[in-house]
PDB file of C-alpha atoms in Angstrom:
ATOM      1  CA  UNK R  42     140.006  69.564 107.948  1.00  0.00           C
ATOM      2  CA  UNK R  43     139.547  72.325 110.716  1.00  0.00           C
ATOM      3  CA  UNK R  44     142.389  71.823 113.136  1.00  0.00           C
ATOM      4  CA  UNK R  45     140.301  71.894 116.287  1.00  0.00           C
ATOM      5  CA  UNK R  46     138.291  69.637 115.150  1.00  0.00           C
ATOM      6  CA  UNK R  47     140.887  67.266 114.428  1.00  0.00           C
ATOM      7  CA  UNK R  48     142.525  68.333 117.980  1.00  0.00           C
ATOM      8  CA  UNK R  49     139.361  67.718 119.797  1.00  0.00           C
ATOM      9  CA  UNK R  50     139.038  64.136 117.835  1.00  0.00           C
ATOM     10  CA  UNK R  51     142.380  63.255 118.402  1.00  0.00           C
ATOM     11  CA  UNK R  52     141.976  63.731 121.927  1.00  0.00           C
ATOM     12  CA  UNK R  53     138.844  62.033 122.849  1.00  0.00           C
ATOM     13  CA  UNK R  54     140.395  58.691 120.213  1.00  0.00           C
ATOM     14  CA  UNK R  55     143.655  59.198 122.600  1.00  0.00           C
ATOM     15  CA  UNK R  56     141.837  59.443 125.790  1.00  0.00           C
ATOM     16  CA  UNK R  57     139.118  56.219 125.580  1.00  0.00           C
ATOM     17  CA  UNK R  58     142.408  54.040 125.240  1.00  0.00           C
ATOM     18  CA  UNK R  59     144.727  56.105 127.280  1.00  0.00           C
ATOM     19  CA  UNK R  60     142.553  57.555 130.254  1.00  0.00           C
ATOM     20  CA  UNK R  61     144.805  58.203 132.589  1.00  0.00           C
ATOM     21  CA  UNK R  62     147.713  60.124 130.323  1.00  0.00           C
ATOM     22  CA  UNK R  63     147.416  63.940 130.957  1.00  0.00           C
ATOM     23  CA  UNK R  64     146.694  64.863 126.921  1.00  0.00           C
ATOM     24  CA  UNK R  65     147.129  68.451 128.455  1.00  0.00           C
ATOM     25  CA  UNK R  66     150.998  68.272 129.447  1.00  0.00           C
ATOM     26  CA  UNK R  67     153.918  70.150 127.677  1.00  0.00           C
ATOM     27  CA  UNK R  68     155.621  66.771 128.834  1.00  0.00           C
ATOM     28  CA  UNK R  69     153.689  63.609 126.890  1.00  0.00           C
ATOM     29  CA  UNK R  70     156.717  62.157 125.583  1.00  0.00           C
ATOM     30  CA  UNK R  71     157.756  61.518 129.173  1.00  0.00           C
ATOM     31  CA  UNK R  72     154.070  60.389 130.256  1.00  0.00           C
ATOM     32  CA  UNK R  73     154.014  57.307 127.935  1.00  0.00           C
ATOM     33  CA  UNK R  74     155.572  53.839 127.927  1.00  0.00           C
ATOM     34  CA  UNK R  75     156.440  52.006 124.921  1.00  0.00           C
ATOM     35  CA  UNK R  76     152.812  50.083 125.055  1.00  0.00           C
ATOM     36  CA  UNK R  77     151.061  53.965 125.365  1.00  0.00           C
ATOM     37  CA  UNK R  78     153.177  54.923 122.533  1.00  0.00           C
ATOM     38  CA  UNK R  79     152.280  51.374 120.444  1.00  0.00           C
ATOM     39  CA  UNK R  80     148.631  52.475 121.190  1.00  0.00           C
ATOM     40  CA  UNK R  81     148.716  56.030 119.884  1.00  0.00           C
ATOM     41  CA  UNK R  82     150.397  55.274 116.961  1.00  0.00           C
ATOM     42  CA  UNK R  83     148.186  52.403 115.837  1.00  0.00           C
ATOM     43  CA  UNK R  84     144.890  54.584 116.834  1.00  0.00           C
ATOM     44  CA  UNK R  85     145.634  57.532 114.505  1.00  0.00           C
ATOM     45  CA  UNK R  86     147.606  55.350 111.913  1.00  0.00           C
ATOM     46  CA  UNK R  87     143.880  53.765 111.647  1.00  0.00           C
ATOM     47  CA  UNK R  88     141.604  56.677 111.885  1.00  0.00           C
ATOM     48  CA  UNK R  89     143.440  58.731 109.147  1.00  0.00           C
ATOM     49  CA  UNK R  90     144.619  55.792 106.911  1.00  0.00           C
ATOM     50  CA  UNK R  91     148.326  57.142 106.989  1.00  0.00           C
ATOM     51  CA  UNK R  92     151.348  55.329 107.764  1.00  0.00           C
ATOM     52  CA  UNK R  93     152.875  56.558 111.653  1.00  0.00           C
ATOM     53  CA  UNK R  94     155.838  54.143 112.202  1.00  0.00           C
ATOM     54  CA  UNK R  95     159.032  54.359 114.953  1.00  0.00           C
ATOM     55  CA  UNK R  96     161.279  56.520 113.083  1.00  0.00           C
ATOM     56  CA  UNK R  97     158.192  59.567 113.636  1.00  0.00           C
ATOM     57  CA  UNK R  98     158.255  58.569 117.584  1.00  0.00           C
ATOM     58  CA  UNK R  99     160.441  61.508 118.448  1.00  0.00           C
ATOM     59  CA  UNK R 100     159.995  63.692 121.673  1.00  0.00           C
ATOM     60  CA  UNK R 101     159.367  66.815 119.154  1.00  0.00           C
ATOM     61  CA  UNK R 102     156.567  64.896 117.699  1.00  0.00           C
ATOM     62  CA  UNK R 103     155.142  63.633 120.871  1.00  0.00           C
ATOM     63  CA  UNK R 104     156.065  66.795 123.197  1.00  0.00           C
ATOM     64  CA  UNK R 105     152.160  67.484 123.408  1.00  0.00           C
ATOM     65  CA  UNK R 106     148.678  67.187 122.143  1.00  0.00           C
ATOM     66  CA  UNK R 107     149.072  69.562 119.586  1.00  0.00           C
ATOM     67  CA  UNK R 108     152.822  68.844 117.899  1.00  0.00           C
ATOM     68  CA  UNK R 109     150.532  64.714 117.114  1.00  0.00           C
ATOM     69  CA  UNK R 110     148.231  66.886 115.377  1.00  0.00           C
ATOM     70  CA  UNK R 111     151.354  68.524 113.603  1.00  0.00           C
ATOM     71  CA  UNK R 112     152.351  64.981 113.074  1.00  0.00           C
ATOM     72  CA  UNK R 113     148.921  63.504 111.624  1.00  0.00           C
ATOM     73  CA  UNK R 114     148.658  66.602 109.805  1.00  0.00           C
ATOM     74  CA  UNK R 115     151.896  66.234 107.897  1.00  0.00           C
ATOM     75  CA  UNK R 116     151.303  62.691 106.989  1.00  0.00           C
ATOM     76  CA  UNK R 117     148.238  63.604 105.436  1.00  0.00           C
ATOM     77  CA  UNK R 118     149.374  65.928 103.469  1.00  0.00           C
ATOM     78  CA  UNK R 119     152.112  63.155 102.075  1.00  0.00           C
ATOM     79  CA  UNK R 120     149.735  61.021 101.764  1.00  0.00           C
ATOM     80  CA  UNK R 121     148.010  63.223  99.462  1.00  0.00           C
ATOM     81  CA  UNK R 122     150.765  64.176  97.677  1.00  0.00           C
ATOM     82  CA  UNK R 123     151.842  60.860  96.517  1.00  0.00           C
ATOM     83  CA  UNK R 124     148.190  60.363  94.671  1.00  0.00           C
TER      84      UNK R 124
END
């Protein structure tokens, strides 16, 4: 899948349930609550049928928009591996 596309997607899926989070900061892990982290974690676990639990809930991993691409990204590619 092209990245930006998945960027772009992840961001408008991350921004209809989290409006007023600023997808744009360096700083996201500090932006979001437990229930904002909850939220993002069940929203892409969903839209790319992979498994995003609290062990991956790691300020690396949520440090901005594009380190949860990294993340989705890298659970895909598990995913796929185990098939």
């Amino acid at each position: 899948m092209d990245e930006n596309k998945m960027k772009n997607d992840i961001r408008k899926m991350l921004e209809d349930i989290l409006p007023l989070v600023d997808f744009d900061s360096d700083f996201l892990f500090a932006e979001l609550d437990s229930l904002g982290i909850t939220a993002i974690l069940m929203t892409l676990s969903k839209a790319y049928d992979i498994d995003l639990e609290s062990p991956d809930v790691t300020p690396k991993n949520f440090k901005n928009l594009d380190s949860l691409v990294r993340l989705v990204e890298t659970k895909i590619a598990e995913k796929n591996d185990r098939q």
